[in-house]
Short mmCIF file of C-alpha atoms in Angstrom, two decimals:
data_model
loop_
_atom_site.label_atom_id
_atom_site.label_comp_id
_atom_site.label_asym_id
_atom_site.label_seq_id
_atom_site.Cartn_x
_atom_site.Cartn_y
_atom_site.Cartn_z
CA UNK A 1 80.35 11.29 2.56
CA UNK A 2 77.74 13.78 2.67
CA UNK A 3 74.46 11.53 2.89
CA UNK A 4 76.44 9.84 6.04
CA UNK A 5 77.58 12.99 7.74
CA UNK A 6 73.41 14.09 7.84
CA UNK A 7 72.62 10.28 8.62
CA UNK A 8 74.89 10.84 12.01
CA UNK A 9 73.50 14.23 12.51
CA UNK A 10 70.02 12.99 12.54
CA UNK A 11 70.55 9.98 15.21
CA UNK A 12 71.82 12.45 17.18
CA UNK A 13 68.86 14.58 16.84
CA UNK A 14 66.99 11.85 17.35
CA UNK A 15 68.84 10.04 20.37
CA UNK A 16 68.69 13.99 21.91
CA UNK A 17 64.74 14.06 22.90
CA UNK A 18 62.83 11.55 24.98
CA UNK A 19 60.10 12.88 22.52
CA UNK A 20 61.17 10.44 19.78
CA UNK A 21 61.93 7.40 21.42
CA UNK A 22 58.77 7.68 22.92
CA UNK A 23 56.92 8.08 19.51
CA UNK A 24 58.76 5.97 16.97
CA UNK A 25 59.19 2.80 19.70
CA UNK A 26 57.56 3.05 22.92
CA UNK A 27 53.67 4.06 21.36
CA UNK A 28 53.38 1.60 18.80
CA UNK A 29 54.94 -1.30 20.61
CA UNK A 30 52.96 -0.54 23.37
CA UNK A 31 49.74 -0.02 21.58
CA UNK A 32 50.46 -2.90 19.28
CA UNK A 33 50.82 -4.80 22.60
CA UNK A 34 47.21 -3.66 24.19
CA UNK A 35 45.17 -4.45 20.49
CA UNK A 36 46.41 -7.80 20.18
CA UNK A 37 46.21 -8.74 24.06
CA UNK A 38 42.64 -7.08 24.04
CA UNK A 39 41.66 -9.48 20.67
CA UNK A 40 43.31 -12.34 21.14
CA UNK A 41 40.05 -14.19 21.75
CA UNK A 42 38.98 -12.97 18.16
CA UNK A 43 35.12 -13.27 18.09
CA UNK A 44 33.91 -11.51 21.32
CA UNK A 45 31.53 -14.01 23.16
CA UNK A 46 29.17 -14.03 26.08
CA UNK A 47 27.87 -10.69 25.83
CA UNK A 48 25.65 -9.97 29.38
CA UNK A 49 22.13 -9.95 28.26
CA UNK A 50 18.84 -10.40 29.99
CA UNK A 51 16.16 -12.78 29.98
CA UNK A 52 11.87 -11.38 30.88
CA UNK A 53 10.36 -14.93 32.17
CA UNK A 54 6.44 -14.38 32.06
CA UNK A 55 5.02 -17.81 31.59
CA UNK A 56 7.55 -20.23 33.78
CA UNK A 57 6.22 -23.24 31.97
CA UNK A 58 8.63 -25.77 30.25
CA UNK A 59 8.76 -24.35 27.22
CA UNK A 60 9.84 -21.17 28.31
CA UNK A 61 12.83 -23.04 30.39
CA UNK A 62 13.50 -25.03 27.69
CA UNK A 63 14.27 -21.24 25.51
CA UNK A 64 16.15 -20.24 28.63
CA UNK A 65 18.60 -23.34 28.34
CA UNK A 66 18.79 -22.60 24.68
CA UNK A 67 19.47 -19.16 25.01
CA UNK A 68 22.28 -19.48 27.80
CA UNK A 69 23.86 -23.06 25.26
CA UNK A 70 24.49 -20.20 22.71
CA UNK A 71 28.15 -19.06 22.35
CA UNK A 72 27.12 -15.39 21.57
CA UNK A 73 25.26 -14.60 24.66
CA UNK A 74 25.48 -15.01 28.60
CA UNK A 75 22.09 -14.53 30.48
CA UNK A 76 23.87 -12.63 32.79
CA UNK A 77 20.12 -11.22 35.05
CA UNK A 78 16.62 -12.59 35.23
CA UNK A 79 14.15 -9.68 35.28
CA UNK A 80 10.42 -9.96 36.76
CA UNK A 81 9.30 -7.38 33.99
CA UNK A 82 9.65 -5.33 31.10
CA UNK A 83 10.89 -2.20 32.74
CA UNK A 84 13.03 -3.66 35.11
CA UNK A 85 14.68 -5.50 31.44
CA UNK A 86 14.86 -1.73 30.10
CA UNK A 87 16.47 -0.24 33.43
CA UNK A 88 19.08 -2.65 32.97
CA UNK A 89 20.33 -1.32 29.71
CA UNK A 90 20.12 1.91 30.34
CA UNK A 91 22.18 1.56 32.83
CA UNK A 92 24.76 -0.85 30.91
CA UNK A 93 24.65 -4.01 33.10
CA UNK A 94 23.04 -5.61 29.87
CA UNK A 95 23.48 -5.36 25.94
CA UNK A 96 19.75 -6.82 25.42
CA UNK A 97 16.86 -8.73 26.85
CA UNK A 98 14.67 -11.62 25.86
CA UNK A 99 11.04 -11.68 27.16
CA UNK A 100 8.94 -14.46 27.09
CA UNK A 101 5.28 -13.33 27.04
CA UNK A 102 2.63 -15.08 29.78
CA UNK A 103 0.36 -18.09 28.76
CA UNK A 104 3.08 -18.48 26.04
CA UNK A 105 3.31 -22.73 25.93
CA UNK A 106 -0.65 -23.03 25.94
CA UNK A 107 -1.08 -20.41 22.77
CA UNK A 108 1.97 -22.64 21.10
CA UNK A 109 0.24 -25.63 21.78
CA UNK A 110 -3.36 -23.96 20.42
CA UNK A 111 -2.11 -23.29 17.70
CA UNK A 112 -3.01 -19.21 18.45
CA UNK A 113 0.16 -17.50 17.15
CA UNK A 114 2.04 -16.74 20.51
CA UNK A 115 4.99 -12.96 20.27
CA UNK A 116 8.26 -13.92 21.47
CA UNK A 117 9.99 -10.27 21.71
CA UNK A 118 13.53 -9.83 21.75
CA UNK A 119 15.45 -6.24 22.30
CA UNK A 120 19.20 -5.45 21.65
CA UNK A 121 21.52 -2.15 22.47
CA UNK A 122 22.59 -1.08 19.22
CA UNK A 123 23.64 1.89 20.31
CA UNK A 124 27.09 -0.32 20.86
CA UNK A 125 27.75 -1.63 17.77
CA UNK A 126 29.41 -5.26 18.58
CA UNK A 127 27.85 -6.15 21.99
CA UNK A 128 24.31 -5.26 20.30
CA UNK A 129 24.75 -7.11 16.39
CA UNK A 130 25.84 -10.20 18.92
CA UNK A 131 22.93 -10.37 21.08
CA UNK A 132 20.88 -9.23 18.20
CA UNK A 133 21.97 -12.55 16.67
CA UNK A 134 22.03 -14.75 18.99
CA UNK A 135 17.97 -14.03 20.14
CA UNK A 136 17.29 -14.66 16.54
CA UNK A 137 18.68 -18.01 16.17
CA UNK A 138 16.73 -18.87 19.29
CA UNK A 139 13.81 -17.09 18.21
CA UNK A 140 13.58 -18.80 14.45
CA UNK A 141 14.70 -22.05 16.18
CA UNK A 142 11.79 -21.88 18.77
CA UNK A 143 9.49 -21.16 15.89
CA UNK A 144 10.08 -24.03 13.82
CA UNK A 145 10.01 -26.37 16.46
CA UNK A 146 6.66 -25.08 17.25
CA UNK A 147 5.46 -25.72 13.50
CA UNK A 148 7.01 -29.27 13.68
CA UNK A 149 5.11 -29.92 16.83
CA UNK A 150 1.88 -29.01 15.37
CA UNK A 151 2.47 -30.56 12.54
CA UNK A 152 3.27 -33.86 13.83
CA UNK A 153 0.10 -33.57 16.14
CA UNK A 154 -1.87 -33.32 13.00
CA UNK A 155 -0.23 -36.54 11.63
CA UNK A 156 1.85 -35.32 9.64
CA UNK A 157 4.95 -37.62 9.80
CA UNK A 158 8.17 -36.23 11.67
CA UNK A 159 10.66 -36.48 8.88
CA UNK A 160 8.67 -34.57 6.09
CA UNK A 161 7.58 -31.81 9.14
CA UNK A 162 11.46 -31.22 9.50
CA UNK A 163 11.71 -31.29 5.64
CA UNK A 164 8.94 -28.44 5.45
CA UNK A 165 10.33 -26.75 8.10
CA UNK A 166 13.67 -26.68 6.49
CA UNK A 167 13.46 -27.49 3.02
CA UNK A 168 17.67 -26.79 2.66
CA UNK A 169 20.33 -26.90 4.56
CA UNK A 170 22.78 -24.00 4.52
CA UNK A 171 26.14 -24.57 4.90
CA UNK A 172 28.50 -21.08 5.34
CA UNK A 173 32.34 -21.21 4.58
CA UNK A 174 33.70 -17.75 5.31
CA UNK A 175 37.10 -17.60 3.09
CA UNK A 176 40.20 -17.17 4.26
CA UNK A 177 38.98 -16.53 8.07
CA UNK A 178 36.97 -19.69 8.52
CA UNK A 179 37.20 -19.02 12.47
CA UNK A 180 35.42 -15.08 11.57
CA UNK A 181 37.80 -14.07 14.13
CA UNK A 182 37.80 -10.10 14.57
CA UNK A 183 41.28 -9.59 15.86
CA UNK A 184 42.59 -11.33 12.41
CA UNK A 185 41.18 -8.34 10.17
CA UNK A 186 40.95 -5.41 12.87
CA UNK A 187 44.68 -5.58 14.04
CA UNK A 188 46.15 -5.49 10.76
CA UNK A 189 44.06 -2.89 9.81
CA UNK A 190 44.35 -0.67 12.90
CA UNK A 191 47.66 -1.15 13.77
CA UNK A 192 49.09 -0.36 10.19
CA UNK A 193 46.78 2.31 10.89
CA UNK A 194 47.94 3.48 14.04
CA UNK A 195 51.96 3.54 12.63
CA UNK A 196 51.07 5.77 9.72
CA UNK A 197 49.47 8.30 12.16
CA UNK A 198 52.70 8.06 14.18
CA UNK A 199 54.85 8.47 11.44
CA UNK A 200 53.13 11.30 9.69
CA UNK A 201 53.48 13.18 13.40
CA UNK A 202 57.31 12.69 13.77
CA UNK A 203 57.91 13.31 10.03
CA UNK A 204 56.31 16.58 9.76
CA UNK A 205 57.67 17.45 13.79
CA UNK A 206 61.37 16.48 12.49
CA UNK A 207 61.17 18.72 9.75
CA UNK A 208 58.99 21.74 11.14
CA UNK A 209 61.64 21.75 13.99
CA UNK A 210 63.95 22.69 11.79
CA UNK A 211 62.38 25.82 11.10
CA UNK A 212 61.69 26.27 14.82
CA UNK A 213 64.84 26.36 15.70
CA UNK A 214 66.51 28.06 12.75
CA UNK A 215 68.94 24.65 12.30
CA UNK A 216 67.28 24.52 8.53
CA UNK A 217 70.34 26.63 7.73
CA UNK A 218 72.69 24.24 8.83
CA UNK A 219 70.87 21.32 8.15
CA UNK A 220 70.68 22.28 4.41
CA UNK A 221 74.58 23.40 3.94
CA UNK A 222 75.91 20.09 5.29
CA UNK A 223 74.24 18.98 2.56
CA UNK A 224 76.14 21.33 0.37
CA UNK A 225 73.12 22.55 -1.09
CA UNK A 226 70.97 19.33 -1.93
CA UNK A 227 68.24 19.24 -1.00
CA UNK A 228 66.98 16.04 -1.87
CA UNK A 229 70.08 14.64 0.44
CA UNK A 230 68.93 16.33 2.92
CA UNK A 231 65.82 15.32 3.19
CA UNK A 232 66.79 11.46 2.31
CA UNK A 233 69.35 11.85 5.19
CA UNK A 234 66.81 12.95 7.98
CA UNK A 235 64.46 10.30 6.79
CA UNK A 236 65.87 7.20 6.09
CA UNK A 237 66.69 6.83 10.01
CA UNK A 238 63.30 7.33 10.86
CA UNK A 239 62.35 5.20 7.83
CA UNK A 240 64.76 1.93 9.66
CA UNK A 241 63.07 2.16 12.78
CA UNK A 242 59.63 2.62 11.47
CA UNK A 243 60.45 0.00 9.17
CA UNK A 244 61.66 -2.43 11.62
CA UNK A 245 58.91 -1.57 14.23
CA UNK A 246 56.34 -2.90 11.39
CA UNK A 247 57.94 -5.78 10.27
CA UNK A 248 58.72 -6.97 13.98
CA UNK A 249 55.27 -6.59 14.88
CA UNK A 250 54.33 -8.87 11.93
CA UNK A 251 56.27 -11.19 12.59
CA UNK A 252 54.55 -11.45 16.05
CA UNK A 253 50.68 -11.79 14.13
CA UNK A 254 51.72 -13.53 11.61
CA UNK A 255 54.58 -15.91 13.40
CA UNK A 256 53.65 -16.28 16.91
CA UNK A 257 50.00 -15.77 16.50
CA UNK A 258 49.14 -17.71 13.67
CA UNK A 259 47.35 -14.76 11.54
CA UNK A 260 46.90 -16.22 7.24
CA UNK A 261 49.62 -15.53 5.39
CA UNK A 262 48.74 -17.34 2.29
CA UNK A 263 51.79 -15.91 0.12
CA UNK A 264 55.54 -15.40 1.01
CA UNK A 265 56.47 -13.23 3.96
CA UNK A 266 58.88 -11.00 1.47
CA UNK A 267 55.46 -9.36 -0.05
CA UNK A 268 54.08 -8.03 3.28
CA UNK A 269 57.41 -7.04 4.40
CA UNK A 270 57.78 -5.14 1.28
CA UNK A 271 54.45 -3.25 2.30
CA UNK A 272 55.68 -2.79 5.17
CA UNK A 273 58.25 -0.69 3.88
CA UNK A 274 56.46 1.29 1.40
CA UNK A 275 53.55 1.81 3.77
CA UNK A 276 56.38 3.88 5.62
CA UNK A 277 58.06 5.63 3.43
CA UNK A 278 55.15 6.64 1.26
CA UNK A 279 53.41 7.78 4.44
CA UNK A 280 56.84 9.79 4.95
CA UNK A 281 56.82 11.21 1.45
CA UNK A 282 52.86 12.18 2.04
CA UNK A 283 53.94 14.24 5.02
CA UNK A 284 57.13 15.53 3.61
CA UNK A 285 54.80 17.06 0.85
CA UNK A 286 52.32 18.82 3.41
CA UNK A 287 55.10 20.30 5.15
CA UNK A 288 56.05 21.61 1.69
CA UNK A 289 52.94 22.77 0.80
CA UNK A 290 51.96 24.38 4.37
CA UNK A 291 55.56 25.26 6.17
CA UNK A 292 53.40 26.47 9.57
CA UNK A 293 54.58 24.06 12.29
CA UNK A 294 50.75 23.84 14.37
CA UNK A 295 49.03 23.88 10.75
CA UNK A 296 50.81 21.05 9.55
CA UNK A 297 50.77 19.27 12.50
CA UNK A 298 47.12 19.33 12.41
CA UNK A 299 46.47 18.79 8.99
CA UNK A 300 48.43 15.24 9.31
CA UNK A 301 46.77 14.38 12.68
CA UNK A 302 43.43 15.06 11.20
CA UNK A 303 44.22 12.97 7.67
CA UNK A 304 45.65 10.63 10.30
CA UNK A 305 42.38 10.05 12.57
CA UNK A 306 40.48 9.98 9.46
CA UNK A 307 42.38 7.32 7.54
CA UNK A 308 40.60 4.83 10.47
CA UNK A 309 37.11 6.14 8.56
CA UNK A 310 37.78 6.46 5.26
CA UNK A 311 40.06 3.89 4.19
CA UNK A 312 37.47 1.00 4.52
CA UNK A 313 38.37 -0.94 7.27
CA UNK A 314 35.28 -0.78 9.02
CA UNK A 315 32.93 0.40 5.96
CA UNK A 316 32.99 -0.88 2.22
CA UNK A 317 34.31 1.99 0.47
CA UNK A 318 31.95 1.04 -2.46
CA UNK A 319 29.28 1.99 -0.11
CA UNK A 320 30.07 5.50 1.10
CA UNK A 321 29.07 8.97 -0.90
CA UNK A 322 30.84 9.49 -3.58
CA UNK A 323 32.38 12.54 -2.26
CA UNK A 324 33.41 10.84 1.15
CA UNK A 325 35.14 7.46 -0.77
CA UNK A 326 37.38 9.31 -2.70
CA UNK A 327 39.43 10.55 -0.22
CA UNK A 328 40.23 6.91 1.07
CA UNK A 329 42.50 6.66 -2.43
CA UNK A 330 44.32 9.81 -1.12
CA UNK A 331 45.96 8.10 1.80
CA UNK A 332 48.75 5.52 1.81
CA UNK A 333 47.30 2.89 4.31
CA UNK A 334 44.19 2.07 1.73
CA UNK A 335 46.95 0.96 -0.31
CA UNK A 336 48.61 -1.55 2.19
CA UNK A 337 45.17 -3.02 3.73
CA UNK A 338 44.55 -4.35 -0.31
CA UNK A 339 47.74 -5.41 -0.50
CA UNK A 340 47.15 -7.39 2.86
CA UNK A 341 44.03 -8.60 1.95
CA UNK A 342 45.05 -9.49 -1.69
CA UNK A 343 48.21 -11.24 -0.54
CA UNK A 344 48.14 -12.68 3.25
CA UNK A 345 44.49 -13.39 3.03
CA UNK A 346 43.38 -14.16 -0.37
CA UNK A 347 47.03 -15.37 -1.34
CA UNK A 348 47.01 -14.28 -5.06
CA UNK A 349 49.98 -13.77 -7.37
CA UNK A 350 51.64 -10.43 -6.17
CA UNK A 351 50.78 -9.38 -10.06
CA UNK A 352 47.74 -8.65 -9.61
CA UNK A 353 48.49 -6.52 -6.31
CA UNK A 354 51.33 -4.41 -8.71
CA UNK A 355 48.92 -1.49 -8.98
CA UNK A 356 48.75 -0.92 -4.98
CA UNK A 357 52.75 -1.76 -4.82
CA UNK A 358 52.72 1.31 -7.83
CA UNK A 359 50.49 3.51 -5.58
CA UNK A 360 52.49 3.45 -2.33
CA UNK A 361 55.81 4.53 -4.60
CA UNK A 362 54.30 7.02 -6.17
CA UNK A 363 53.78 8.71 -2.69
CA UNK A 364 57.31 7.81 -2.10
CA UNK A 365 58.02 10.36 -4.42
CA UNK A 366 55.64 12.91 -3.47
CA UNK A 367 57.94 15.49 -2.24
CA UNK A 368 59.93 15.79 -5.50
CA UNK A 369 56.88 17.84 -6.41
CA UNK A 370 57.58 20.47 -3.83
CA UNK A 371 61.41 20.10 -3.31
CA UNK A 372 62.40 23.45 -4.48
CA UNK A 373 59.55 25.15 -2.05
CA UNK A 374 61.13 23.75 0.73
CA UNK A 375 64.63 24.54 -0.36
CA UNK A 376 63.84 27.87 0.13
CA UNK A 377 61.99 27.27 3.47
CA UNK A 378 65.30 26.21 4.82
CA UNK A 379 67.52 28.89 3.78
CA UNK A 380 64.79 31.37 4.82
CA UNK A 381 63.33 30.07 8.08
CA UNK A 382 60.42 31.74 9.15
CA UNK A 383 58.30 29.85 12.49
CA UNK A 384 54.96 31.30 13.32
CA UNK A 385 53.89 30.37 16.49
#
C-alpha cells in the first residue's frame, strides 16, 4: 500500500535524527513537567514585602500583625525609613513596602485624618497586583476600624457603627475555579500553547528538509504522484505522537491533578487532536505559500511566540485594538482555549462549542489550498540557503 510504504519511510526519517525525538517528546514533556511543578501551588502566596514602622505604638503593631496574618504577603524586612523601604526594591529583596507614618495612633484617636501609605513593584506584574492587594485590605480594614472606634466613642452604639461602616456584605463566588488558582487556567493555556509552537517547527522542518536535501523527488514518486498521500503519509506520524503527547499530558492535569473537567473527557481529547492537526495543516500551508527553509521557519516561530499574546490568554481579546485582536482568530490554539473553557470549565453542551470544533477543521484542510504549489516544489527542488 502506498500510504503505508511513506508511513514506514517517515518513522525512519524520523527515528534517524536525535533532532526529532528531542522536539516532538523530550521538550514538551519536559516543559510540561517544569509549568505544572512550578504552579502546583496555584495562587502564588507570601510575596516578600516590607513594612516602614514610624510611630511603634499599638496600633501600628496591631497593622503589623494584620499585615503578616494575610495570605498574600510575607513581611519579609523591617526598614527604619522611607529610603531604606525604596533601596530594597530596587534592588529586588522586596515587591512593596508599607509605612506607617509617626504620631499615627494619637491623630486616629483625634480624630485628625492620619496617611497610611502603601507602595507596590508593578513593574512585576504578579508579585506587585499581590502586594498591591493585600496593603489594601489592611489599609480599608484599618480605616474602618478607626471610624467604628470614633464612632462608638461618640455613643454611637457598636452594632449600628459596624452597620455604617459596612452597610453590605459581599460575598464573591468565582465560577468554575472557586480556589482562583493560576496554574488551573495558565497551564492549559500555555502548554497547549507551547505544543503548537513545537509542532509548527517540526512540521515546516520535516517538509523544508525535503527540499534541502533534494529527497522531495523521491518522497513524491513513492507516492506515485499524489500528492495529498504524500503529505498525509509524512504527517500522520508526527500527528500520533503529537497527538498522544497532548492527550497524556491531560490526562496528568486533568486525572492526577484534579484540574475541572465539567464535561466528558472524549471532547477535550477530540481538541486535542484537532489542535494538532490543524496546527499541522496551518504550517503545511506556509511552507506552501513561502518554500524558503529559514523564511518559513521564522514566519512559524514568530506566529508561534505570538499566539502566547494574541490569542487571549493573558488579555481579553475584546479589549485589544482592533487591528491587534484579529489576528488571535488566525491561529489554531484560540480555537482550543474556547473549547477548553466552554467545555472543561464552564461544562456546556459540546453544541454550542461546534463553531470552534468547525474552525480547527477548517485549518485541517488548509493545505488543499496550496497542494498543487507544492507539488511542483517537490519535483523541482530548489533550497536557498
Amino acid at each position: 500500500m502506498v500510504l503505508l510504504d511513506i508511513i514506514k519511510r517517515e518513522l525512519r526519517r524520523l527515528t534517524s535524527r536525535k533532532i526529532y525525538v528531542v522536539m516532538m517528546l523530550v521538550v514538551p514533556l519536559a516543559c510540561s513537567f517544569f509549568l505544572l511543578n512550578l504552579m502546583h501551588e496555584g495562587l502564588p502566596l507570601k510575596v516578600p514585602v516590607g513594612m516602614v514602622d514610624l510611630d511603634h505604638s499599638s496600633m501600628s503593631r496591631q497593622i503589623a500583625r494584620s499585615l503578616n496574618a494575610s495570605p498574600l504577603i510575607d513581611i519579609d524586612s523591617d526598614f527604619e525609613s522611607y529610603h531604606e523601604a525604596i533601596n530594597g526594591v530596587k534592588s529586588g529583596d522586596i515587591y512593596g513596602f508599607f509605612l506607617i507614618p509617626s504620631d499615627f495612633q494619637q491623630k486616629a484617636i483625634a480624630g485628625e485624618k492620619p496617611t497610611l501609605s502603601f507602595f507596590s513593584n508593578m513593574t512585576i506584574f504578579v508579585p506587585g497586583s499581590l502586594s498591591f492587594k493585600g496593603f489594601k485590605t489592611i489599609a480599608v480594614t484599618t480605616a474602618g476600624g478607626i471610624v467604628k472606634t470614633t464612632l462608638v466613642s461618640a455613643g454611637a452604639d457598636e452594632n449600628l457603627a459596624g452597620s455604617l461602616i459596612q452597610p453590605l456584605v459581599i460575598r464573591t463566588h468565582p465560577l468554575n475555579n472557586p480556589w482562583t488558582n493560576y496554574s488551573i487556567y495558565l497551564c492549559q493555556s500555555f502548554i497547549p500553547c507551547l505544543l503548537a509552537l513545537i509542532i509548527l517547527l517540526v512540521t515546516v522542518f520535516s517538509i523544508c528538509q525535503e527540499h534541502k536535501t533534494g529527497t522531495s523527488v523521491e518522497w513524491l514518486e513513492e507516492a506515485r504522484g499524489h500528492m495529498g498521500i504524500a503529505l498525509l503519509g509524512k504527517l500522520l506520524p508526527q500527528t500520533v505522537i503529537f497527538t498522544s503527547v497532548g492527550i497524556a499530558i491531560q490526562a496528568v492535569m486533568f486525572g492526577f491533578l484534579g484540574f475541572p473537567l465539567n464535561n466528558h473527557p472524549v471532547h477535550m481529547v477530540l481538541a486535542m487532536l484537532l489542535l494538532v492537526t490543524a496546527t499541522q495543516g496551518f504550517a503545511v500551508f506556509i511552507t506552501e505559500m513561502l518554500p524558503n527553509f529559514r523564511i518559513a521557519l521564522s514566519i512559524v516561530s514568530l506566529t508561534g511566540i505570538l499566539c502566547f499574546s494574541v490569542a487571549g490568554f493573558s488579555f481579553p481579546v475584546e479589549k485589544m485594538y482592533g487591528g491587534i485582536a484579529i489576528f488571535s482568530y488566525i491561529v489554531p490554539i484560540r480555537y482550543h482555549f474556547l473549547i477548553y473553557i466552554d467545555q472543561a470549565l464552564n461544562g456546556i453542551p459540546i453544541y454550542y462549542s461546534r463553531f470552534y470544533y468547525v474552525a480547527l477543521l477548517l485549518f485541517t484542510l488548509l493545505p488543499l489550498i496550496g497542494l498543487r504549489r507544492l507539488r511542483r516544489q517537490c519535483e523541482h527542488p530548489v533550497y536557498i540557503p
